[in-house]
Amino acid sequence: MIKSEISKKPRYNLNIILQETGIKADTLRAWEKRYQLPQPSRTNGGHRLFSEYDLEIVRWLLCRQQEGMRISQAVNFWRELLDANQDPLASFAPLGVILDQYQTLENGGQTLERLQASWLAYGLEYNEAIVEQILSQAFAQFPLETVCTELIIPGMAELGERWFKGLITVHQEHYISELASRKLQTLISTAPQPIHSQRILIGCPPGEFHTIPGLILNLLLRFRGWDVIYLGANLPIAQLADTVAATKPDLILLTASRLESSAALFTVANFLQDQQIPLAFGGWIFNQMPEIAQHITGKHLLSDLNGAVPIIEELILNQAPRIPTPADPTKYRELISNFQNKIPVLKNLIIKRFLSELDGISPSIDPREEIGFLLNNILSALTLGDIEYLGPDFLWIGELLNNQNLQSDLFPKFINIVIGAIQENLDESASPILEWMTHQLNKFH
Ligand code: B12
């Protein structure tokens, strides 16, 4: 292939160049700055966009390095050849196969919506090679932010919905989310070195295993030059002080998807406030019920993940004053401790009675898990200071049971079993829970 045939049309983002050439992001940036080689265009958002020609330049320079040239010598050699009207790429084998793929993409006009549909379809068939290829294509063709917000997030929501309706198995959902996490991690490992001195620590409060939001934030923030320490799921509070001492973050960023972990976050936030460490938080549950956030000391990021990035940057750069501590919701203190002690007994009793109600028919969900989920959520709502916070999760359990197409009055029967078990095992301090549940039950009459 001669130079004139290699397209100079800006088309590939930084990731594809890093992935396909193996060059490090810092090295590439240094070459661009020092030698103006390659010279990528910029998107409206300021992201670098490389052409096929740029990609070949990088490959050519890397080959010269492998042959033993220093980069400055390789650049001089490139320029000498051009000055002598020779084509440096004339005898250089192009990345045909890889580029053909992207050509197909471009010509086929693949939209993110179509990529998302095929991603899920192949994921549900456990076809790892194609899932991986689709994700790579998406990240090659579109900016990081776009793939996260228009492919991964809606795709995961769709997956959750299908699981909720009993249309796919937990195994399929786990498989697809594992591959998505792996891809995000791979991209994170190609991020450039930080250019800002401030450090952000990202993780999930105790009991929280939904790590993808934190991974996406990690990815987006790193590609904007932030120094991120990513700790993942289920962080115990007890060791947080040691970690903070060791890593000295300027901001801690915690994500919570469920009521239970928002209650855990409430405790973590109180601890961090004592240590004078700024906390920002957000997540699915806070987007569903923003009122919960008022109980948590820290900056609530009421936004989608992409929108949260500039707010986080602003927070770090301007060291916003801490939000005053909200009133301590202690009105259920006695009930919380009584209820917590009784959870194991209640759980066994409710499971036994509910399974006998099902009379041998097994739903596609495991009722034991949902019963544990309900009891923990009752405790979480009390910890956050309002039994009403249980509302959405309570309805969610009802819908989940309905989706199993078992008995039409299964949910009211379930509520009755829960009420009975609580009445038998707790004293009058449990009346706020019982009154609330009875009120829910009456809605069925
Ligand atoms: C993948 C997944 C899992 C995986 C997680 C794997 C992993 N490594 O993360 C696993 C299998 C571990 C899992 C487990 C469970 N899951 Co789940 N899970 C999901 C699923 C399908 C996708 C979650 C995801 O990653 N989405 C991608 C992220 C980026 O999207 P998102 O969270 O919606 O984020 C958007 C906003 O909420 C917001 N946002 C989110 N986080 C943050 C953070 C900040 C700082 C900001 C600003 C914004 C923000 O921005 C995003 C939009 O831009 C969701 C379905 C769904 N609708 O989300 C269910 C879902 C969250 N899970 C659910 C449930 C019930 C569970 C389990 C309890 C199931 C069970 N019975 O065991 C357990 C609980 C585990 C635990 N203790 O945490 C429910 C929660 C319902 C509820 N009322 O709480 C959901 C909604 C499924 C459903 N449709 O019912 N789950």
mmCIF file with all atom_site columns, C-alpha atoms in Angstrom, residues 293-441:
data_model
loop_
_atom_site.group_PDB
_atom_site.id
_atom_site.type_symbol
_atom_site.label_atom_id
_atom_site.label_alt_id
_atom_site.label_comp_id
_atom_site.label_asym_id
_atom_site.label_entity_id
_atom_site.label_seq_id
_atom_site.pdbx_PDB_ins_code
_atom_site.Cartn_x
_atom_site.Cartn_y
_atom_site.Cartn_z
_atom_site.occupancy
_atom_site.B_iso_or_equiv
_atom_site.pdbx_formal_charge
_atom_site.auth_seq_id
_atom_site.auth_comp_id
_atom_site.auth_asym_id
_atom_site.auth_atom_id
_atom_site.pdbx_PDB_model_num
ATOM 1   C CA . ALA A 1 293 ? -29.239 11.679  50.482 1.00 0.00 ? 293 ALA A CA 1
ATOM 2   C CA . GLN A 1 294 ? -30.174 14.423  52.940 1.00 0.00 ? 294 GLN A CA 1
ATOM 3   C CA . HIS A 1 295 ? -29.187 12.133  55.817 1.00 0.00 ? 295 HIS A CA 1
ATOM 4   C CA . ILE A 1 296 ? -25.718 11.514  54.489 1.00 0.00 ? 296 ILE A CA 1
ATOM 5   C CA . THR A 1 297 ? -22.945 13.945  55.279 1.00 0.00 ? 297 THR A CA 1
ATOM 6   C CA . GLY A 1 298 ? -21.150 14.662  52.042 1.00 0.00 ? 298 GLY A CA 1
ATOM 7   C CA . LYS A 1 299 ? -21.751 15.985  48.579 1.00 0.00 ? 299 LYS A CA 1
ATOM 8   C CA . HIS A 1 300 ? -24.586 14.160  46.860 1.00 0.00 ? 300 HIS A CA 1
ATOM 9   C CA . LEU A 1 301 ? -23.927 13.960  43.128 1.00 0.00 ? 301 LEU A CA 1
ATOM 10  C CA . LEU A 1 302 ? -27.440 13.898  41.743 1.00 0.00 ? 302 LEU A CA 1
ATOM 11  C CA . SER A 1 303 ? -26.518 13.222  38.173 1.00 0.00 ? 303 SER A CA 1
ATOM 12  C CA . ASP A 1 304 ? -25.684 10.517  35.701 1.00 0.00 ? 304 ASP A CA 1
ATOM 13  C CA . LEU A 1 305 ? -22.097 9.287   35.727 1.00 0.00 ? 305 LEU A CA 1
ATOM 14  C CA . ASN A 1 306 ? -20.865 11.409  32.854 1.00 0.00 ? 306 ASN A CA 1
ATOM 15  C CA . GLY A 1 307 ? -22.496 14.522  34.270 1.00 0.00 ? 307 GLY A CA 1
ATOM 16  C CA . ALA A 1 308 ? -20.874 13.825  37.635 1.00 0.00 ? 308 ALA A CA 1
ATOM 17  C CA . VAL A 1 309 ? -17.337 14.153  36.242 1.00 0.00 ? 309 VAL A CA 1
ATOM 18  C CA . PRO A 1 310 ? -17.196 17.984  35.988 1.00 0.00 ? 310 PRO A CA 1
ATOM 19  C CA . ILE A 1 311 ? -18.902 18.288  39.381 1.00 0.00 ? 311 ILE A CA 1
ATOM 20  C CA . ILE A 1 312 ? -16.256 16.027  40.915 1.00 0.00 ? 312 ILE A CA 1
ATOM 21  C CA . GLU A 1 313 ? -13.491 18.071  39.259 1.00 0.00 ? 313 GLU A CA 1
ATOM 22  C CA . GLU A 1 314 ? -15.001 21.276  40.559 1.00 0.00 ? 314 GLU A CA 1
ATOM 23  C CA . LEU A 1 315 ? -15.237 19.780  44.051 1.00 0.00 ? 315 LEU A CA 1
ATOM 24  C CA . ILE A 1 316 ? -11.587 18.808  44.085 1.00 0.00 ? 316 ILE A CA 1
ATOM 25  C CA . LEU A 1 317 ? -10.258 22.020  42.617 1.00 0.00 ? 317 LEU A CA 1
ATOM 26  C CA . ASN A 1 318 ? -12.330 24.353  44.727 1.00 0.00 ? 318 ASN A CA 1
ATOM 27  C CA . GLN A 1 319 ? -12.420 22.325  47.940 1.00 0.00 ? 319 GLN A CA 1
ATOM 28  C CA . ALA A 1 320 ? -16.087 23.127  48.525 1.00 0.00 ? 320 ALA A CA 1
ATOM 29  C CA . PRO A 1 321 ? -17.017 23.734  52.166 1.00 0.00 ? 321 PRO A CA 1
ATOM 30  C CA . ARG A 1 322 ? -18.435 20.707  53.919 1.00 0.00 ? 322 ARG A CA 1
ATOM 31  C CA . ILE A 1 323 ? -22.156 20.396  54.037 1.00 0.00 ? 323 ILE A CA 1
ATOM 32  C CA . PRO A 1 324 ? -23.396 20.707  57.633 1.00 0.00 ? 324 PRO A CA 1
ATOM 33  C CA . THR A 1 325 ? -24.334 17.484  59.370 1.00 0.00 ? 325 THR A CA 1
ATOM 34  C CA . PRO A 1 326 ? -27.998 16.722  58.988 1.00 0.00 ? 326 PRO A CA 1
ATOM 35  C CA . ALA A 1 327 ? -30.094 15.898  62.034 1.00 0.00 ? 327 ALA A CA 1
ATOM 36  C CA . ASP A 1 328 ? -29.271 12.470  63.450 1.00 0.00 ? 328 ASP A CA 1
ATOM 37  C CA . PRO A 1 329 ? -32.180 10.148  62.637 1.00 0.00 ? 329 PRO A CA 1
ATOM 38  C CA . THR A 1 330 ? -32.280 8.256   65.911 1.00 0.00 ? 330 THR A CA 1
ATOM 39  C CA . LYS A 1 331 ? -36.007 7.955   66.430 1.00 0.00 ? 331 LYS A CA 1
ATOM 40  C CA . TYR A 1 332 ? -35.927 4.194   65.884 1.00 0.00 ? 332 TYR A CA 1
ATOM 41  C CA . ARG A 1 333 ? -32.800 3.494   67.957 1.00 0.00 ? 333 ARG A CA 1
ATOM 42  C CA . GLU A 1 334 ? -34.378 0.842   70.218 1.00 0.00 ? 334 GLU A CA 1
ATOM 43  C CA . LEU A 1 335 ? -36.271 -0.773  67.371 1.00 0.00 ? 335 LEU A CA 1
ATOM 44  C CA . ILE A 1 336 ? -33.133 -0.935  65.224 1.00 0.00 ? 336 ILE A CA 1
ATOM 45  C CA . SER A 1 337 ? -31.224 -2.927  67.787 1.00 0.00 ? 337 SER A CA 1
ATOM 46  C CA . ASN A 1 338 ? -34.187 -5.243  68.599 1.00 0.00 ? 338 ASN A CA 1
ATOM 47  C CA . PHE A 1 339 ? -34.896 -5.823  64.941 1.00 0.00 ? 339 PHE A CA 1
ATOM 48  C CA . GLN A 1 340 ? -31.266 -6.449  64.049 1.00 0.00 ? 340 GLN A CA 1
ATOM 49  C CA . ASN A 1 341 ? -30.976 -9.148  66.719 1.00 0.00 ? 341 ASN A CA 1
ATOM 50  C CA . LYS A 1 342 ? -34.083 -10.890 65.438 1.00 0.00 ? 342 LYS A CA 1
ATOM 51  C CA . ILE A 1 343 ? -33.183 -10.917 61.718 1.00 0.00 ? 343 ILE A CA 1
ATOM 52  C CA . PRO A 1 344 ? -31.803 -14.515 61.705 1.00 0.00 ? 344 PRO A CA 1
ATOM 53  C CA . VAL A 1 345 ? -34.898 -15.888 63.519 1.00 0.00 ? 345 VAL A CA 1
ATOM 54  C CA . LEU A 1 346 ? -37.294 -13.871 61.353 1.00 0.00 ? 346 LEU A CA 1
ATOM 55  C CA . LYS A 1 347 ? -35.524 -14.963 58.196 1.00 0.00 ? 347 LYS A CA 1
ATOM 56  C CA . ASN A 1 348 ? -35.751 -18.683 58.989 1.00 0.00 ? 348 ASN A CA 1
ATOM 57  C CA . LEU A 1 349 ? -39.374 -18.430 60.023 1.00 0.00 ? 349 LEU A CA 1
ATOM 58  C CA . ILE A 1 350 ? -40.472 -16.420 56.986 1.00 0.00 ? 350 ILE A CA 1
ATOM 59  C CA . ILE A 1 351 ? -38.562 -18.683 54.581 1.00 0.00 ? 351 ILE A CA 1
ATOM 60  C CA . LYS A 1 352 ? -40.163 -21.797 56.118 1.00 0.00 ? 352 LYS A CA 1
ATOM 61  C CA . ARG A 1 353 ? -43.690 -20.402 55.950 1.00 0.00 ? 353 ARG A CA 1
ATOM 62  C CA . PHE A 1 354 ? -43.299 -18.880 52.526 1.00 0.00 ? 354 PHE A CA 1
ATOM 63  C CA . LEU A 1 355 ? -41.806 -22.028 50.959 1.00 0.00 ? 355 LEU A CA 1
ATOM 64  C CA . SER A 1 356 ? -44.671 -24.095 52.326 1.00 0.00 ? 356 SER A CA 1
ATOM 65  C CA . GLU A 1 357 ? -47.039 -21.545 50.771 1.00 0.00 ? 357 GLU A CA 1
ATOM 66  C CA . LEU A 1 358 ? -45.363 -22.198 47.414 1.00 0.00 ? 358 LEU A CA 1
ATOM 67  C CA . ASP A 1 359 ? -46.137 -25.880 47.902 1.00 0.00 ? 359 ASP A CA 1
ATOM 68  C CA . GLY A 1 360 ? -43.170 -27.301 46.044 1.00 0.00 ? 360 GLY A CA 1
ATOM 69  C CA . ILE A 1 361 ? -43.347 -24.971 43.050 1.00 0.00 ? 361 ILE A CA 1
ATOM 70  C CA . SER A 1 362 ? -39.950 -23.351 42.604 1.00 0.00 ? 362 SER A CA 1
ATOM 71  C CA . PRO A 1 363 ? -39.741 -19.861 41.126 1.00 0.00 ? 363 PRO A CA 1
ATOM 72  C CA . SER A 1 364 ? -36.789 -18.830 38.963 1.00 0.00 ? 364 SER A CA 1
ATOM 73  C CA . ILE A 1 365 ? -35.628 -16.496 41.732 1.00 0.00 ? 365 ILE A CA 1
ATOM 74  C CA . ASP A 1 366 ? -34.434 -17.726 45.112 1.00 0.00 ? 366 ASP A CA 1
ATOM 75  C CA . PRO A 1 367 ? -37.055 -16.525 47.653 1.00 0.00 ? 367 PRO A CA 1
ATOM 76  C CA . ARG A 1 368 ? -34.492 -16.904 50.463 1.00 0.00 ? 368 ARG A CA 1
ATOM 77  C CA . GLU A 1 369 ? -32.498 -14.060 48.944 1.00 0.00 ? 369 GLU A CA 1
ATOM 78  C CA . GLU A 1 370 ? -35.492 -11.786 48.547 1.00 0.00 ? 370 GLU A CA 1
ATOM 79  C CA . ILE A 1 371 ? -36.582 -12.437 52.141 1.00 0.00 ? 371 ILE A CA 1
ATOM 80  C CA . GLY A 1 372 ? -33.105 -11.513 53.367 1.00 0.00 ? 372 GLY A CA 1
ATOM 81  C CA . PHE A 1 373 ? -33.251 -8.471  51.063 1.00 0.00 ? 373 PHE A CA 1
ATOM 82  C CA . LEU A 1 374 ? -36.536 -7.333  52.621 1.00 0.00 ? 374 LEU A CA 1
ATOM 83  C CA . LEU A 1 375 ? -35.364 -7.742  56.222 1.00 0.00 ? 375 LEU A CA 1
ATOM 84  C CA . ASN A 1 376 ? -32.108 -5.922  55.559 1.00 0.00 ? 376 ASN A CA 1
ATOM 85  C CA . ASN A 1 377 ? -34.012 -3.182  53.794 1.00 0.00 ? 377 ASN A CA 1
ATOM 86  C CA . ILE A 1 378 ? -36.368 -2.727  56.753 1.00 0.00 ? 378 ILE A CA 1
ATOM 87  C CA . LEU A 1 379 ? -33.286 -2.252  58.912 1.00 0.00 ? 379 LEU A CA 1
ATOM 88  C CA . SER A 1 380 ? -31.795 0.183   56.377 1.00 0.00 ? 380 SER A CA 1
ATOM 89  C CA . ALA A 1 381 ? -34.938 2.310   56.199 1.00 0.00 ? 381 ALA A CA 1
ATOM 90  C CA . LEU A 1 382 ? -34.972 2.522   60.006 1.00 0.00 ? 382 LEU A CA 1
ATOM 91  C CA . THR A 1 383 ? -31.271 3.430   60.070 1.00 0.00 ? 383 THR A CA 1
ATOM 92  C CA . LEU A 1 384 ? -31.940 6.228   57.597 1.00 0.00 ? 384 LEU A CA 1
ATOM 93  C CA . GLY A 1 385 ? -34.709 7.441   59.887 1.00 0.00 ? 385 GLY A CA 1
ATOM 94  C CA . ASP A 1 386 ? -37.907 6.760   57.923 1.00 0.00 ? 386 ASP A CA 1
ATOM 95  C CA . ILE A 1 387 ? -39.739 3.474   57.384 1.00 0.00 ? 387 ILE A CA 1
ATOM 96  C CA . GLU A 1 388 ? -41.287 5.075   54.276 1.00 0.00 ? 388 GLU A CA 1
ATOM 97  C CA . TYR A 1 389 ? -37.922 4.620   52.505 1.00 0.00 ? 389 TYR A CA 1
ATOM 98  C CA . LEU A 1 390 ? -38.835 0.966   52.310 1.00 0.00 ? 390 LEU A CA 1
ATOM 99  C CA . GLY A 1 391 ? -41.587 1.798   49.819 1.00 0.00 ? 391 GLY A CA 1
ATOM 100 C CA . PRO A 1 392 ? -39.887 1.323   46.423 1.00 0.00 ? 392 PRO A CA 1
ATOM 101 C CA . ASP A 1 393 ? -38.031 -1.834  47.456 1.00 0.00 ? 393 ASP A CA 1
ATOM 102 C CA . PHE A 1 394 ? -41.190 -3.284  48.946 1.00 0.00 ? 394 PHE A CA 1
ATOM 103 C CA . LEU A 1 395 ? -43.062 -2.732  45.690 1.00 0.00 ? 395 LEU A CA 1
ATOM 104 C CA . TRP A 1 396 ? -40.068 -4.109  43.837 1.00 0.00 ? 396 TRP A CA 1
ATOM 105 C CA . ILE A 1 397 ? -40.366 -7.416  45.764 1.00 0.00 ? 397 ILE A CA 1
ATOM 106 C CA . GLY A 1 398 ? -44.081 -7.508  44.988 1.00 0.00 ? 398 GLY A CA 1
ATOM 107 C CA . GLU A 1 399 ? -43.422 -7.048  41.284 1.00 0.00 ? 399 GLU A CA 1
ATOM 108 C CA . LEU A 1 400 ? -40.631 -9.595  41.310 1.00 0.00 ? 400 LEU A CA 1
ATOM 109 C CA . LEU A 1 401 ? -42.996 -12.168 42.820 1.00 0.00 ? 401 LEU A CA 1
ATOM 110 C CA . ASN A 1 402 ? -45.713 -11.250 40.336 1.00 0.00 ? 402 ASN A CA 1
ATOM 111 C CA . ASN A 1 403 ? -43.294 -11.695 37.460 1.00 0.00 ? 403 ASN A CA 1
ATOM 112 C CA . GLN A 1 404 ? -42.877 -15.315 38.508 1.00 0.00 ? 404 GLN A CA 1
ATOM 113 C CA . ASN A 1 405 ? -46.479 -16.009 37.449 1.00 0.00 ? 405 ASN A CA 1
ATOM 114 C CA . LEU A 1 406 ? -47.145 -18.240 40.444 1.00 0.00 ? 406 LEU A CA 1
ATOM 115 C CA . GLN A 1 407 ? -50.240 -17.298 42.489 1.00 0.00 ? 407 GLN A CA 1
ATOM 116 C CA . SER A 1 408 ? -51.968 -13.987 41.901 1.00 0.00 ? 408 SER A CA 1
ATOM 117 C CA . ASP A 1 409 ? -52.295 -13.244 45.636 1.00 0.00 ? 409 ASP A CA 1
ATOM 118 C CA . LEU A 1 410 ? -48.792 -14.357 46.541 1.00 0.00 ? 410 LEU A CA 1
ATOM 119 C CA . PHE A 1 411 ? -47.578 -10.905 47.569 1.00 0.00 ? 411 PHE A CA 1
ATOM 120 C CA . PRO A 1 412 ? -50.365 -10.212 50.111 1.00 0.00 ? 412 PRO A CA 1
ATOM 121 C CA . LYS A 1 413 ? -49.801 -13.718 51.497 1.00 0.00 ? 413 LYS A CA 1
ATOM 122 C CA . PHE A 1 414 ? -46.116 -12.913 51.769 1.00 0.00 ? 414 PHE A CA 1
ATOM 123 C CA . ILE A 1 415 ? -46.830 -9.660  53.614 1.00 0.00 ? 415 ILE A CA 1
ATOM 124 C CA . ASN A 1 416 ? -49.081 -11.529 56.038 1.00 0.00 ? 416 ASN A CA 1
ATOM 125 C CA . ILE A 1 417 ? -46.336 -14.029 56.761 1.00 0.00 ? 417 ILE A CA 1
ATOM 126 C CA . VAL A 1 418 ? -43.868 -11.205 57.435 1.00 0.00 ? 418 VAL A CA 1
ATOM 127 C CA . ILE A 1 419 ? -46.333 -9.392  59.727 1.00 0.00 ? 419 ILE A CA 1
ATOM 128 C CA . GLY A 1 420 ? -47.058 -12.599 61.638 1.00 0.00 ? 420 GLY A CA 1
ATOM 129 C CA . ALA A 1 421 ? -43.355 -13.377 62.134 1.00 0.00 ? 421 ALA A CA 1
ATOM 130 C CA . ILE A 1 422 ? -42.618 -9.858  63.395 1.00 0.00 ? 422 ILE A CA 1
ATOM 131 C CA . GLN A 1 423 ? -45.611 -9.908  65.778 1.00 0.00 ? 423 GLN A CA 1
ATOM 132 C CA . GLU A 1 424 ? -44.487 -13.196 67.261 1.00 0.00 ? 424 GLU A CA 1
ATOM 133 C CA . ASN A 1 425 ? -40.867 -12.188 67.758 1.00 0.00 ? 425 ASN A CA 1
ATOM 134 C CA . LEU A 1 426 ? -40.756 -8.499  68.621 1.00 0.00 ? 426 LEU A CA 1
ATOM 135 C CA . ASP A 1 427 ? -42.399 -6.361  71.275 1.00 0.00 ? 427 ASP A CA 1
ATOM 136 C CA . GLU A 1 428 ? -44.452 -3.190  70.800 1.00 0.00 ? 428 GLU A CA 1
ATOM 137 C CA . SER A 1 429 ? -41.365 -1.257  69.693 1.00 0.00 ? 429 SER A CA 1
ATOM 138 C CA . ALA A 1 430 ? -41.979 -2.900  66.279 1.00 0.00 ? 430 ALA A CA 1
ATOM 139 C CA . SER A 1 431 ? -45.278 -1.061  65.817 1.00 0.00 ? 431 SER A CA 1
ATOM 140 C CA . PRO A 1 432 ? -43.928 1.415   63.182 1.00 0.00 ? 432 PRO A CA 1
ATOM 141 C CA . ILE A 1 433 ? -43.020 -1.541  60.933 1.00 0.00 ? 433 ILE A CA 1
ATOM 142 C CA . LEU A 1 434 ? -46.265 -3.389  61.589 1.00 0.00 ? 434 LEU A CA 1
ATOM 143 C CA . GLU A 1 435 ? -48.420 -0.312  61.018 1.00 0.00 ? 435 GLU A CA 1
ATOM 144 C CA . TRP A 1 436 ? -46.648 0.427   57.765 1.00 0.00 ? 436 TRP A CA 1
ATOM 145 C CA . MET A 1 437 ? -46.936 -3.169  56.537 1.00 0.00 ? 437 MET A CA 1
ATOM 146 C CA . THR A 1 438 ? -50.593 -3.402  57.497 1.00 0.00 ? 438 THR A CA 1
ATOM 147 C CA . HIS A 1 439 ? -51.204 -0.218  55.552 1.00 0.00 ? 439 HIS A CA 1
ATOM 148 C CA . GLN A 1 440 ? -49.517 -1.824  52.500 1.00 0.00 ? 440 GLN A CA 1
ATOM 149 C CA . LEU A 1 441 ? -51.628 -4.940  52.970 1.00 0.00 ? 441 LEU A CA 1
#
